[in-house]
mmCIF file with all atom_site columns, C-alpha atoms in Angstrom:
data_model
loop_
_atom_site.group_PDB
_atom_site.id
_atom_site.type_symbol
_atom_site.label_atom_id
_atom_site.label_alt_id
_atom_site.label_comp_id
_atom_site.label_asym_id
_atom_site.label_entity_id
_atom_site.label_seq_id
_atom_site.pdbx_PDB_ins_code
_atom_site.Cartn_x
_atom_site.Cartn_y
_atom_site.Cartn_z
_atom_site.occupancy
_atom_site.B_iso_or_equiv
_atom_site.pdbx_formal_charge
_atom_site.auth_seq_id
_atom_site.auth_comp_id
_atom_site.auth_asym_id
_atom_site.auth_atom_id
_atom_site.pdbx_PDB_model_num
ATOM 1   C CA . ASP R 1 1   ? 36.373 104.189 -55.071 1.00 65.00 ? 1   ASP R CA 1
ATOM 2   C CA . ALA R 1 2   ? 34.961 101.150 -56.852 1.00 79.00 ? 2   ALA R CA 1
ATOM 3   C CA . GLY R 1 3   ? 37.997 99.028  -56.077 1.00 92.00 ? 3   GLY R CA 1
ATOM 4   C CA . VAL R 1 4   ? 39.723 96.740  -58.532 1.00 95.00 ? 4   VAL R CA 1
ATOM 5   C CA . ILE R 1 5   ? 37.334 95.680  -61.269 1.00 96.00 ? 5   ILE R CA 1
ATOM 6   C CA . GLN R 1 6   ? 37.669 92.410  -63.148 1.00 97.00 ? 6   GLN R CA 1
ATOM 7   C CA . SER R 1 7   ? 35.695 91.039  -66.029 1.00 96.00 ? 7   SER R CA 1
ATOM 8   C CA . PRO R 1 8   ? 34.238 88.639  -66.748 1.00 97.00 ? 8   PRO R CA 1
ATOM 9   C CA . ARG R 1 9   ? 33.509 87.109  -63.350 1.00 95.00 ? 9   ARG R CA 1
ATOM 10  C CA . HIS R 1 10  ? 33.029 83.690  -64.876 1.00 96.00 ? 10  HIS R CA 1
ATOM 11  C CA . GLU R 1 11  ? 34.297 82.302  -68.144 1.00 97.00 ? 11  GLU R CA 1
ATOM 12  C CA . VAL R 1 12  ? 33.653 78.880  -69.588 1.00 97.00 ? 12  VAL R CA 1
ATOM 13  C CA . THR R 1 13  ? 35.431 78.001  -72.788 1.00 97.00 ? 13  THR R CA 1
ATOM 14  C CA . GLU R 1 14  ? 36.538 75.015  -74.794 1.00 97.00 ? 14  GLU R CA 1
ATOM 15  C CA . MET R 1 15  ? 40.072 73.806  -75.050 1.00 97.00 ? 15  MET R CA 1
ATOM 16  C CA . GLY R 1 16  ? 41.983 75.586  -77.789 1.00 97.00 ? 16  GLY R CA 1
ATOM 17  C CA . GLN R 1 17  ? 40.013 78.807  -77.592 1.00 97.00 ? 17  GLN R CA 1
ATOM 18  C CA . GLU R 1 18  ? 41.519 82.180  -76.775 1.00 97.00 ? 18  GLU R CA 1
ATOM 19  C CA . VAL R 1 19  ? 40.602 83.665  -73.419 1.00 98.00 ? 19  VAL R CA 1
ATOM 20  C CA . THR R 1 20  ? 41.035 87.305  -72.412 1.00 98.00 ? 20  THR R CA 1
ATOM 21  C CA . LEU R 1 21  ? 40.674 88.452  -68.832 1.00 98.00 ? 21  LEU R CA 1
ATOM 22  C CA . ARG R 1 22  ? 40.394 92.136  -68.028 1.00 98.00 ? 22  ARG R CA 1
ATOM 23  C CA . CYS R 1 23  ? 41.311 94.297  -65.093 1.00 98.00 ? 23  CYS R CA 1
ATOM 24  C CA . LYS R 1 24  ? 40.855 97.919  -64.107 1.00 97.00 ? 24  LYS R CA 1
ATOM 25  C CA . PRO R 1 25  ? 43.073 98.869  -61.152 1.00 96.00 ? 25  PRO R CA 1
ATOM 26  C CA . ILE R 1 26  ? 42.264 101.432 -58.510 1.00 95.00 ? 26  ILE R CA 1
ATOM 27  C CA . SER R 1 27  ? 42.865 104.911 -59.870 1.00 94.00 ? 27  SER R CA 1
ATOM 28  C CA . GLY R 1 28  ? 46.287 106.242 -58.911 1.00 92.00 ? 28  GLY R CA 1
ATOM 29  C CA . HIS R 1 29  ? 47.835 102.866 -58.140 1.00 92.00 ? 29  HIS R CA 1
ATOM 30  C CA . ASP R 1 30  ? 51.199 102.347 -59.801 1.00 89.00 ? 30  ASP R CA 1
ATOM 31  C CA . TYR R 1 31  ? 51.465 98.574  -59.504 1.00 92.00 ? 31  TYR R CA 1
ATOM 32  C CA . LEU R 1 32  ? 49.263 95.904  -61.023 1.00 94.00 ? 32  LEU R CA 1
ATOM 33  C CA . PHE R 1 33  ? 49.518 92.192  -60.324 1.00 94.00 ? 33  PHE R CA 1
ATOM 34  C CA . TRP R 1 34  ? 48.010 89.096  -61.888 1.00 97.00 ? 34  TRP R CA 1
ATOM 35  C CA . TYR R 1 35  ? 47.617 85.991  -59.726 1.00 96.00 ? 35  TYR R CA 1
ATOM 36  C CA . ARG R 1 36  ? 46.278 82.515  -60.311 1.00 96.00 ? 36  ARG R CA 1
ATOM 37  C CA . GLN R 1 37  ? 44.656 80.460  -57.557 1.00 93.00 ? 37  GLN R CA 1
ATOM 38  C CA . THR R 1 38  ? 44.136 76.701  -57.689 1.00 92.00 ? 38  THR R CA 1
ATOM 39  C CA . MET R 1 39  ? 43.576 74.054  -55.064 1.00 87.00 ? 39  MET R CA 1
ATOM 40  C CA . MET R 1 40  ? 46.792 72.299  -55.997 1.00 87.00 ? 40  MET R CA 1
ATOM 41  C CA . ARG R 1 41  ? 49.171 75.249  -56.225 1.00 87.00 ? 41  ARG R CA 1
ATOM 42  C CA . GLY R 1 42  ? 47.552 77.902  -54.065 1.00 88.00 ? 42  GLY R CA 1
ATOM 43  C CA . LEU R 1 43  ? 48.018 81.552  -54.968 1.00 90.00 ? 43  LEU R CA 1
ATOM 44  C CA . GLU R 1 44  ? 50.696 82.165  -57.569 1.00 91.00 ? 44  GLU R CA 1
ATOM 45  C CA . LEU R 1 45  ? 51.961 85.483  -58.861 1.00 92.00 ? 45  LEU R CA 1
ATOM 46  C CA . LEU R 1 46  ? 52.017 85.399  -62.645 1.00 95.00 ? 46  LEU R CA 1
ATOM 47  C CA . ILE R 1 47  ? 53.253 88.866  -63.567 1.00 95.00 ? 47  ILE R CA 1
ATOM 48  C CA . TYR R 1 48  ? 53.308 92.390  -62.261 1.00 93.00 ? 48  TYR R CA 1
ATOM 49  C CA . PHE R 1 49  ? 53.582 95.846  -63.783 1.00 94.00 ? 49  PHE R CA 1
ATOM 50  C CA . ASN R 1 50  ? 54.906 99.142  -62.504 1.00 92.00 ? 50  ASN R CA 1
ATOM 51  C CA . ASN R 1 51  ? 53.731 102.258 -64.335 1.00 93.00 ? 51  ASN R CA 1
ATOM 52  C CA . ASN R 1 52  ? 52.400 100.039 -67.131 1.00 94.00 ? 52  ASN R CA 1
ATOM 53  C CA . VAL R 1 53  ? 55.741 98.312  -67.658 1.00 95.00 ? 53  VAL R CA 1
ATOM 54  C CA . PRO R 1 54  ? 56.107 94.568  -66.944 1.00 94.00 ? 54  PRO R CA 1
ATOM 55  C CA . ILE R 1 55  ? 58.648 94.136  -64.139 1.00 91.00 ? 55  ILE R CA 1
ATOM 56  C CA . ASP R 1 56  ? 58.579 90.429  -63.364 1.00 90.00 ? 56  ASP R CA 1
ATOM 57  C CA . ASP R 1 57  ? 56.925 87.809  -65.540 1.00 92.00 ? 57  ASP R CA 1
ATOM 58  C CA . SER R 1 58  ? 58.793 84.848  -64.108 1.00 90.00 ? 58  SER R CA 1
ATOM 59  C CA . GLY R 1 59  ? 55.537 83.342  -62.881 1.00 91.00 ? 59  GLY R CA 1
ATOM 60  C CA . MET R 1 60  ? 53.922 83.156  -66.301 1.00 94.00 ? 60  MET R CA 1
ATOM 61  C CA . PRO R 1 61  ? 53.599 79.409  -66.857 1.00 88.00 ? 61  PRO R CA 1
ATOM 62  C CA . GLU R 1 62  ? 54.350 79.274  -70.561 1.00 86.00 ? 62  GLU R CA 1
ATOM 63  C CA . ASP R 1 63  ? 54.193 81.130  -73.829 1.00 91.00 ? 63  ASP R CA 1
ATOM 64  C CA . ARG R 1 64  ? 50.471 80.567  -74.113 1.00 96.00 ? 64  ARG R CA 1
ATOM 65  C CA . PHE R 1 65  ? 50.065 83.239  -71.444 1.00 97.00 ? 65  PHE R CA 1
ATOM 66  C CA . SER R 1 66  ? 50.583 86.915  -72.176 1.00 97.00 ? 66  SER R CA 1
ATOM 67  C CA . ALA R 1 67  ? 49.723 90.117  -70.321 1.00 98.00 ? 67  ALA R CA 1
ATOM 68  C CA . LYS R 1 68  ? 49.564 93.723  -71.369 1.00 97.00 ? 68  LYS R CA 1
ATOM 69  C CA . MET R 1 69  ? 48.938 97.045  -69.740 1.00 97.00 ? 69  MET R CA 1
ATOM 70  C CA . PRO R 1 70  ? 48.351 99.616  -72.491 1.00 96.00 ? 70  PRO R CA 1
ATOM 71  C CA . ASN R 1 71  ? 47.520 102.382 -70.013 1.00 95.00 ? 71  ASN R CA 1
ATOM 72  C CA . ALA R 1 72  ? 47.266 103.056 -66.297 1.00 94.00 ? 72  ALA R CA 1
ATOM 73  C CA . SER R 1 73  ? 43.641 102.025 -66.072 1.00 95.00 ? 73  SER R CA 1
ATOM 74  C CA . PHE R 1 74  ? 43.519 98.764  -67.993 1.00 96.00 ? 74  PHE R CA 1
ATOM 75  C CA . SER R 1 75  ? 45.284 95.430  -68.195 1.00 98.00 ? 75  SER R CA 1
ATOM 76  C CA . THR R 1 76  ? 44.596 92.130  -69.924 1.00 98.00 ? 76  THR R CA 1
ATOM 77  C CA . LEU R 1 77  ? 45.725 88.577  -69.366 1.00 98.00 ? 77  LEU R CA 1
ATOM 78  C CA . LYS R 1 78  ? 45.399 86.411  -72.436 1.00 98.00 ? 78  LYS R CA 1
ATOM 79  C CA . ILE R 1 79  ? 45.628 82.650  -72.788 1.00 97.00 ? 79  ILE R CA 1
ATOM 80  C CA . GLN R 1 80  ? 45.975 81.302  -76.302 1.00 97.00 ? 80  GLN R CA 1
ATOM 81  C CA . PRO R 1 81  ? 45.294 78.459  -76.787 1.00 96.00 ? 81  PRO R CA 1
ATOM 82  C CA . SER R 1 82  ? 43.594 77.553  -73.539 1.00 96.00 ? 82  SER R CA 1
ATOM 83  C CA . GLU R 1 83  ? 43.912 74.105  -71.937 1.00 96.00 ? 83  GLU R CA 1
ATOM 84  C CA . PRO R 1 84  ? 41.892 72.370  -69.196 1.00 96.00 ? 84  PRO R CA 1
ATOM 85  C CA . ARG R 1 85  ? 44.803 72.755  -66.763 1.00 95.00 ? 85  ARG R CA 1
ATOM 86  C CA . ASP R 1 86  ? 44.394 76.532  -67.024 1.00 96.00 ? 86  ASP R CA 1
ATOM 87  C CA . SER R 1 87  ? 41.127 76.251  -65.111 1.00 97.00 ? 87  SER R CA 1
ATOM 88  C CA . ALA R 1 88  ? 41.543 78.419  -62.010 1.00 96.00 ? 88  ALA R CA 1
ATOM 89  C CA . VAL R 1 89  ? 40.509 81.672  -60.425 1.00 95.00 ? 89  VAL R CA 1
ATOM 90  C CA . TYR R 1 90  ? 42.536 84.575  -61.749 1.00 97.00 ? 90  TYR R CA 1
ATOM 91  C CA . PHE R 1 91  ? 42.930 87.632  -59.559 1.00 96.00 ? 91  PHE R CA 1
ATOM 92  C CA . CYS R 1 92  ? 44.084 91.096  -60.399 1.00 96.00 ? 92  CYS R CA 1
ATOM 93  C CA . ALA R 1 93  ? 45.450 93.320  -57.644 1.00 94.00 ? 93  ALA R CA 1
ATOM 94  C CA . SER R 1 94  ? 46.836 96.833  -57.497 1.00 93.00 ? 94  SER R CA 1
ATOM 95  C CA . SER R 1 95  ? 48.883 98.860  -55.050 1.00 90.00 ? 95  SER R CA 1
ATOM 96  C CA . LEU R 1 96  ? 50.486 102.229 -54.515 1.00 86.00 ? 96  LEU R CA 1
ATOM 97  C CA . ALA R 1 97  ? 54.212 102.750 -54.634 1.00 70.00 ? 97  ALA R CA 1
ATOM 98  C CA . PRO R 1 98  ? 56.745 103.036 -53.158 1.00 59.00 ? 98  PRO R CA 1
ATOM 99  C CA . ASP R 1 99  ? 55.932 102.949 -49.445 1.00 57.00 ? 99  ASP R CA 1
ATOM 100 C CA . SER R 1 100 ? 52.808 100.878 -49.371 1.00 60.00 ? 100 SER R CA 1
ATOM 101 C CA . TYR R 1 101 ? 52.945 97.180  -50.033 1.00 70.00 ? 101 TYR R CA 1
ATOM 102 C CA . GLU R 1 102 ? 49.272 96.575  -49.459 1.00 82.00 ? 102 GLU R CA 1
ATOM 103 C CA . GLN R 1 103 ? 47.683 94.983  -52.450 1.00 88.00 ? 103 GLN R CA 1
ATOM 104 C CA . TYR R 1 104 ? 44.013 95.457  -53.190 1.00 91.00 ? 104 TYR R CA 1
ATOM 105 C CA . PHE R 1 105 ? 42.445 92.486  -54.887 1.00 93.00 ? 105 PHE R CA 1
ATOM 106 C CA . GLY R 1 106 ? 39.648 92.302  -57.373 1.00 95.00 ? 106 GLY R CA 1
ATOM 107 C CA . PRO R 1 107 ? 36.849 89.720  -57.056 1.00 93.00 ? 107 PRO R CA 1
ATOM 108 C CA . GLY R 1 108 ? 38.532 87.354  -59.489 1.00 95.00 ? 108 GLY R CA 1
ATOM 109 C CA . THR R 1 109 ? 37.594 85.613  -62.727 1.00 97.00 ? 109 THR R CA 1
ATOM 110 C CA . ARG R 1 110 ? 36.726 81.944  -62.460 1.00 96.00 ? 110 ARG R CA 1
ATOM 111 C CA . LEU R 1 111 ? 37.931 80.283  -65.648 1.00 98.00 ? 111 LEU R CA 1
ATOM 112 C CA . THR R 1 112 ? 36.785 76.838  -66.664 1.00 97.00 ? 112 THR R CA 1
ATOM 113 C CA . VAL R 1 113 ? 38.307 75.235  -69.738 1.00 97.00 ? 113 VAL R CA 1
ATOM 114 C CA . THR R 1 114 ? 36.514 72.112  -70.941 1.00 96.00 ? 114 THR R CA 1
ATOM 115 C CA . ALA O 2 1   ? 65.394 81.428  -49.594 1.00 69.00 ? 1   ALA O CA 1
ATOM 116 C CA . GLN O 2 2   ? 62.751 83.844  -48.398 1.00 73.00 ? 2   GLN O CA 1
ATOM 117 C CA . SER O 2 3   ? 59.479 82.076  -47.661 1.00 82.00 ? 3   SER O CA 1
ATOM 118 C CA . VAL O 2 4   ? 56.443 81.910  -45.425 1.00 88.00 ? 4   VAL O CA 1
ATOM 119 C CA . THR O 2 5   ? 54.880 78.791  -43.936 1.00 92.00 ? 5   THR O CA 1
ATOM 120 C CA . GLN O 2 6   ? 51.402 78.441  -42.515 1.00 94.00 ? 6   GLN O CA 1
ATOM 121 C CA . LEU O 2 7   ? 50.989 75.596  -40.071 1.00 92.00 ? 7   LEU O CA 1
ATOM 122 C CA . GLY O 2 8   ? 47.685 73.828  -40.452 1.00 91.00 ? 8   GLY O CA 1
ATOM 123 C CA . SER O 2 9   ? 45.635 73.961  -43.607 1.00 92.00 ? 9   SER O CA 1
ATOM 124 C CA . HIS O 2 10  ? 42.380 73.671  -41.623 1.00 95.00 ? 10  HIS O CA 1
ATOM 125 C CA . VAL O 2 11  ? 41.503 75.027  -38.211 1.00 97.00 ? 11  VAL O CA 1
ATOM 126 C CA . SER O 2 12  ? 38.151 74.547  -36.517 1.00 97.00 ? 12  SER O CA 1
ATOM 127 C CA . VAL O 2 13  ? 36.990 76.469  -33.456 1.00 97.00 ? 13  VAL O CA 1
ATOM 128 C CA . SER O 2 14  ? 33.778 76.986  -31.563 1.00 97.00 ? 14  SER O CA 1
ATOM 129 C CA . GLU O 2 15  ? 32.013 80.315  -31.657 1.00 97.00 ? 15  GLU O CA 1
ATOM 130 C CA . GLY O 2 16  ? 33.421 82.457  -28.857 1.00 97.00 ? 16  GLY O CA 1
ATOM 131 C CA . ALA O 2 17  ? 36.683 80.525  -28.645 1.00 97.00 ? 17  ALA O CA 1
ATOM 132 C CA . LEU O 2 18  ? 40.178 81.864  -29.278 1.00 97.00 ? 18  LEU O CA 1
ATOM 133 C CA . VAL O 2 19  ? 41.365 81.865  -32.863 1.00 98.00 ? 19  VAL O CA 1
ATOM 134 C CA . LEU O 2 20  ? 45.073 81.164  -33.451 1.00 98.00 ? 20  LEU O CA 1
ATOM 135 C CA . LEU O 2 21  ? 46.431 80.848  -36.978 1.00 98.00 ? 21  LEU O CA 1
ATOM 136 C CA . ARG O 2 22  ? 50.144 80.204  -37.291 1.00 97.00 ? 22  ARG O CA 1
ATOM 137 C CA . CYS O 2 23  ? 52.639 81.721  -39.687 1.00 96.00 ? 23  CYS O CA 1
ATOM 138 C CA . ASN O 2 24  ? 56.406 81.425  -39.748 1.00 94.00 ? 24  ASN O CA 1
ATOM 139 C CA . TYR O 2 25  ? 58.740 83.215  -42.103 1.00 90.00 ? 25  TYR O CA 1
ATOM 140 C CA . SER O 2 26  ? 62.223 82.598  -43.338 1.00 87.00 ? 26  SER O CA 1
ATOM 141 C CA . SER O 2 27  ? 64.353 85.639  -44.007 1.00 78.00 ? 27  SER O CA 1
ATOM 142 C CA . SER O 2 28  ? 67.785 86.974  -43.123 1.00 72.00 ? 28  SER O CA 1
ATOM 143 C CA . VAL O 2 29  ? 66.509 90.554  -42.913 1.00 71.00 ? 29  VAL O CA 1
ATOM 144 C CA . PRO O 2 30  ? 63.471 91.958  -41.113 1.00 70.00 ? 30  PRO O CA 1
ATOM 145 C CA . PRO O 2 31  ? 60.512 91.342  -43.368 1.00 77.00 ? 31  PRO O CA 1
ATOM 146 C CA . TYR O 2 32  ? 57.252 93.051  -44.045 1.00 86.00 ? 32  TYR O CA 1
ATOM 147 C CA . LEU O 2 33  ? 54.461 90.636  -43.158 1.00 90.00 ? 33  LEU O CA 1
ATOM 148 C CA . PHE O 2 34  ? 50.766 90.623  -43.910 1.00 93.00 ? 34  PHE O CA 1
ATOM 149 C CA . TRP O 2 35  ? 47.623 88.689  -43.167 1.00 96.00 ? 35  TRP O CA 1
ATOM 150 C CA . TYR O 2 36  ? 44.886 88.581  -45.776 1.00 95.00 ? 36  TYR O CA 1
ATOM 151 C CA . VAL O 2 37  ? 41.413 87.047  -45.544 1.00 96.00 ? 37  VAL O CA 1
ATOM 152 C CA . GLN O 2 38  ? 39.420 85.516  -48.388 1.00 94.00 ? 38  GLN O CA 1
ATOM 153 C CA . TYR O 2 39  ? 35.699 84.965  -47.987 1.00 93.00 ? 39  TYR O CA 1
ATOM 154 C CA . PRO O 2 40  ? 33.995 82.483  -50.306 1.00 88.00 ? 40  PRO O CA 1
ATOM 155 C CA . ASN O 2 41  ? 33.900 83.615  -53.914 1.00 84.00 ? 41  ASN O CA 1
ATOM 156 C CA . GLN O 2 42  ? 35.668 86.860  -53.149 1.00 88.00 ? 42  GLN O CA 1
ATOM 157 C CA . GLY O 2 43  ? 39.110 88.357  -53.581 1.00 90.00 ? 43  GLY O CA 1
ATOM 158 C CA . LEU O 2 44  ? 41.639 88.728  -50.786 1.00 93.00 ? 44  LEU O CA 1
ATOM 159 C CA . GLN O 2 45  ? 41.253 91.542  -48.278 1.00 93.00 ? 45  GLN O CA 1
ATOM 160 C CA . LEU O 2 46  ? 44.019 92.933  -46.089 1.00 92.00 ? 46  LEU O CA 1
ATOM 161 C CA . LEU O 2 47  ? 43.521 92.207  -42.378 1.00 95.00 ? 47  LEU O CA 1
ATOM 162 C CA . LEU O 2 48  ? 46.718 93.728  -41.007 1.00 93.00 ? 48  LEU O CA 1
ATOM 163 C CA . LYS O 2 49  ? 50.373 94.355  -41.764 1.00 90.00 ? 49  LYS O CA 1
ATOM 164 C CA . TYR O 2 50  ? 53.716 94.542  -39.981 1.00 89.00 ? 50  TYR O CA 1
ATOM 165 C CA . THR O 2 51  ? 56.230 97.019  -41.372 1.00 83.00 ? 51  THR O CA 1
ATOM 166 C CA . SER O 2 52  ? 58.957 97.236  -38.709 1.00 77.00 ? 52  SER O CA 1
ATOM 167 C CA . ALA O 2 53  ? 57.055 99.489  -36.313 1.00 75.00 ? 53  ALA O CA 1
ATOM 168 C CA . ALA O 2 54  ? 55.092 98.108  -33.353 1.00 83.00 ? 54  ALA O CA 1
ATOM 169 C CA . THR O 2 55  ? 55.479 94.346  -32.965 1.00 88.00 ? 55  THR O CA 1
ATOM 170 C CA . LEU O 2 56  ? 51.833 93.913  -31.960 1.00 94.00 ? 56  LEU O CA 1
ATOM 171 C CA . VAL O 2 57  ? 49.667 94.843  -34.894 1.00 93.00 ? 57  VAL O CA 1
ATOM 172 C CA . LYS O 2 58  ? 45.926 95.340  -34.707 1.00 95.00 ? 58  LYS O CA 1
ATOM 173 C CA . GLY O 2 59  ? 43.768 94.791  -37.739 1.00 94.00 ? 59  GLY O CA 1
ATOM 174 C CA . ILE O 2 60  ? 40.178 94.813  -38.774 1.00 93.00 ? 60  ILE O CA 1
ATOM 175 C CA . ASN O 2 61  ? 37.401 92.671  -37.324 1.00 93.00 ? 61  ASN O CA 1
ATOM 176 C CA . GLY O 2 62  ? 39.158 92.287  -33.966 1.00 96.00 ? 62  GLY O CA 1
ATOM 177 C CA . PHE O 2 63  ? 42.183 90.402  -35.307 1.00 97.00 ? 63  PHE O CA 1
ATOM 178 C CA . GLU O 2 64  ? 45.730 91.079  -34.223 1.00 97.00 ? 64  GLU O CA 1
ATOM 179 C CA . ALA O 2 65  ? 49.149 89.577  -34.839 1.00 96.00 ? 65  ALA O CA 1
ATOM 180 C CA . GLU O 2 66  ? 52.453 89.718  -33.039 1.00 94.00 ? 66  GLU O CA 1
ATOM 181 C CA . PHE O 2 67  ? 55.806 89.790  -34.768 1.00 92.00 ? 67  PHE O CA 1
ATOM 182 C CA . LYS O 2 68  ? 58.332 87.691  -32.855 1.00 92.00 ? 68  LYS O CA 1
ATOM 183 C CA . LYS O 2 69  ? 61.779 87.869  -34.370 1.00 89.00 ? 69  LYS O CA 1
ATOM 184 C CA . SER O 2 70  ? 63.231 85.257  -32.017 1.00 89.00 ? 70  SER O CA 1
ATOM 185 C CA . GLU O 2 71  ? 60.639 82.758  -33.190 1.00 91.00 ? 71  GLU O CA 1
ATOM 186 C CA . THR O 2 72  ? 60.419 84.049  -36.789 1.00 91.00 ? 72  THR O CA 1
ATOM 187 C CA . SER O 2 73  ? 56.669 84.037  -36.336 1.00 93.00 ? 73  SER O CA 1
ATOM 188 C CA . PHE O 2 74  ? 53.703 86.241  -37.105 1.00 95.00 ? 74  PHE O CA 1
ATOM 189 C CA . HIS O 2 75  ? 50.708 84.380  -35.708 1.00 97.00 ? 75  HIS O CA 1
ATOM 190 C CA . LEU O 2 76  ? 47.185 85.758  -36.107 1.00 98.00 ? 76  LEU O CA 1
ATOM 191 C CA . THR O 2 77  ? 44.814 85.769  -33.156 1.00 98.00 ? 77  THR O CA 1
ATOM 192 C CA . LYS O 2 78  ? 41.320 86.822  -32.211 1.00 98.00 ? 78  LYS O CA 1
ATOM 193 C CA . PRO O 2 79  ? 40.041 86.447  -28.653 1.00 97.00 ? 79  PRO O CA 1
ATOM 194 C CA . SER O 2 80  ? 36.523 85.364  -29.559 1.00 97.00 ? 80  SER O CA 1
ATOM 195 C CA . ALA O 2 81  ? 35.550 83.748  -32.842 1.00 97.00 ? 81  ALA O CA 1
ATOM 196 C CA . HIS O 2 82  ? 32.407 84.739  -34.654 1.00 96.00 ? 82  HIS O CA 1
ATOM 197 C CA . MET O 2 83  ? 30.570 82.728  -37.257 1.00 96.00 ? 83  MET O CA 1
ATOM 198 C CA . SER O 2 84  ? 31.357 85.434  -39.806 1.00 95.00 ? 84  SER O CA 1
ATOM 199 C CA . ASP O 2 85  ? 35.106 84.773  -39.349 1.00 97.00 ? 85  ASP O CA 1
ATOM 200 C CA . ALA O 2 86  ? 34.824 81.540  -41.316 1.00 97.00 ? 86  ALA O CA 1
ATOM 201 C CA . ALA O 2 87  ? 37.080 82.105  -44.310 1.00 97.00 ? 87  ALA O CA 1
ATOM 202 C CA . GLU O 2 88  ? 40.519 81.318  -45.656 1.00 96.00 ? 88  GLU O CA 1
ATOM 203 C CA . TYR O 2 89  ? 43.441 83.245  -44.211 1.00 97.00 ? 89  TYR O CA 1
ATOM 204 C CA . PHE O 2 90  ? 46.730 83.879  -45.950 1.00 95.00 ? 90  PHE O CA 1
ATOM 205 C CA . CYS O 2 91  ? 49.991 85.010  -44.446 1.00 95.00 ? 91  CYS O CA 1
ATOM 206 C CA . ALA O 2 92  ? 52.168 86.935  -46.885 1.00 91.00 ? 92  ALA O CA 1
ATOM 207 C CA . PHE O 2 93  ? 55.739 88.092  -46.944 1.00 85.00 ? 93  PHE O CA 1
ATOM 208 C CA . ARG O 2 94  ? 57.140 90.989  -48.884 1.00 82.00 ? 94  ARG O CA 1
ATOM 209 C CA . LYS O 2 95  ? 60.169 89.860  -50.762 1.00 70.00 ? 95  LYS O CA 1
ATOM 210 C CA . THR O 2 96  ? 63.128 92.155  -50.124 1.00 66.00 ? 96  THR O CA 1
ATOM 211 C CA . GLY O 2 97  ? 65.386 93.368  -52.882 1.00 64.00 ? 97  GLY O CA 1
ATOM 212 C CA . GLY O 2 98  ? 63.538 96.416  -54.074 1.00 56.00 ? 98  GLY O CA 1
ATOM 213 C CA . TYR O 2 99  ? 60.562 94.595  -55.455 1.00 65.00 ? 99  TYR O CA 1
ATOM 214 C CA . ASN O 2 100 ? 56.940 95.243  -54.603 1.00 69.00 ? 100 ASN O CA 1
ATOM 215 C CA . LYS O 2 101 ? 56.169 91.525  -54.571 1.00 78.00 ? 101 LYS O CA 1
ATOM 216 C CA . LEU O 2 102 ? 54.355 89.436  -52.007 1.00 83.00 ? 102 LEU O CA 1
ATOM 217 C CA . ILE O 2 103 ? 54.894 85.741  -51.406 1.00 85.00 ? 103 ILE O CA 1
ATOM 218 C CA . PHE O 2 104 ? 51.789 84.062  -50.026 1.00 89.00 ? 104 PHE O CA 1
ATOM 219 C CA . GLY O 2 105 ? 51.523 81.065  -47.758 1.00 91.00 ? 105 GLY O CA 1
ATOM 220 C CA . ALA O 2 106 ? 49.347 78.114  -48.666 1.00 92.00 ? 106 ALA O CA 1
ATOM 221 C CA . GLY O 2 107 ? 46.445 79.417  -46.608 1.00 94.00 ? 107 GLY O CA 1
ATOM 222 C CA . THR O 2 108 ? 44.518 78.209  -43.560 1.00 96.00 ? 108 THR O CA 1
ATOM 223 C CA . ARG O 2 109 ? 40.833 77.562  -43.777 1.00 96.00 ? 109 ARG O CA 1
ATOM 224 C CA . LEU O 2 110 ? 39.049 78.565  -40.587 1.00 97.00 ? 110 LEU O CA 1
ATOM 225 C CA . ALA O 2 111 ? 35.766 76.904  -39.695 1.00 97.00 ? 111 ALA O CA 1
ATOM 226 C CA . VAL O 2 112 ? 33.647 78.261  -36.846 1.00 97.00 ? 112 VAL O CA 1
ATOM 227 C CA . HIS O 2 113 ? 30.942 76.057  -35.423 1.00 95.00 ? 113 HIS O CA 1
ATOM 228 C CA . PRO O 2 114 ? 28.144 76.910  -33.004 1.00 94.00 ? 114 PRO O CA 1
#
């Protein structure tokens, strides 16, 4: 298995632009998670899906952030408009349900907003 | 509130020395606990997990952790550090309540010097 795939690996954009991060989970995994990692705040869970349905989006910082999972093999995290404080590494992870709580992480997308 | 605390944001050991990374949890019910490792510019990788079976858990790369309910701890150890162990280590706690959601500690950066 190729593991969790994220694209792009690096994104540099200007403040005010729309940013879309993409994730392909491991085939057969029912849960998908989006995390953000920064030096100041560590690893934060933004949102997670179960069977393509958002279950908990309490970690989404504000309305500028949105996430979708149109099918079992694809998810997006969108920031519109982006701000410099959104600069971080964004990770996607997936896991099986219901007995396994191991999450498999993708390599991350390093976002820089100038 | 359910939480996990990692003591020491940076740990430095000599190659061949014992590695001890500390993690304490706060929960009124037996938790599921995990240790993840993050190498530079990579996503997190599961090292080991505790899911209410054996209290001494063995993981990959020679790491192990012991669940001690009386101390509410789940410290990670390795008898002999290798240069390749230099990375950031995260303790994680599965939040109870029917949710497949992990709460991560702040992380401990391990440095191994010759």
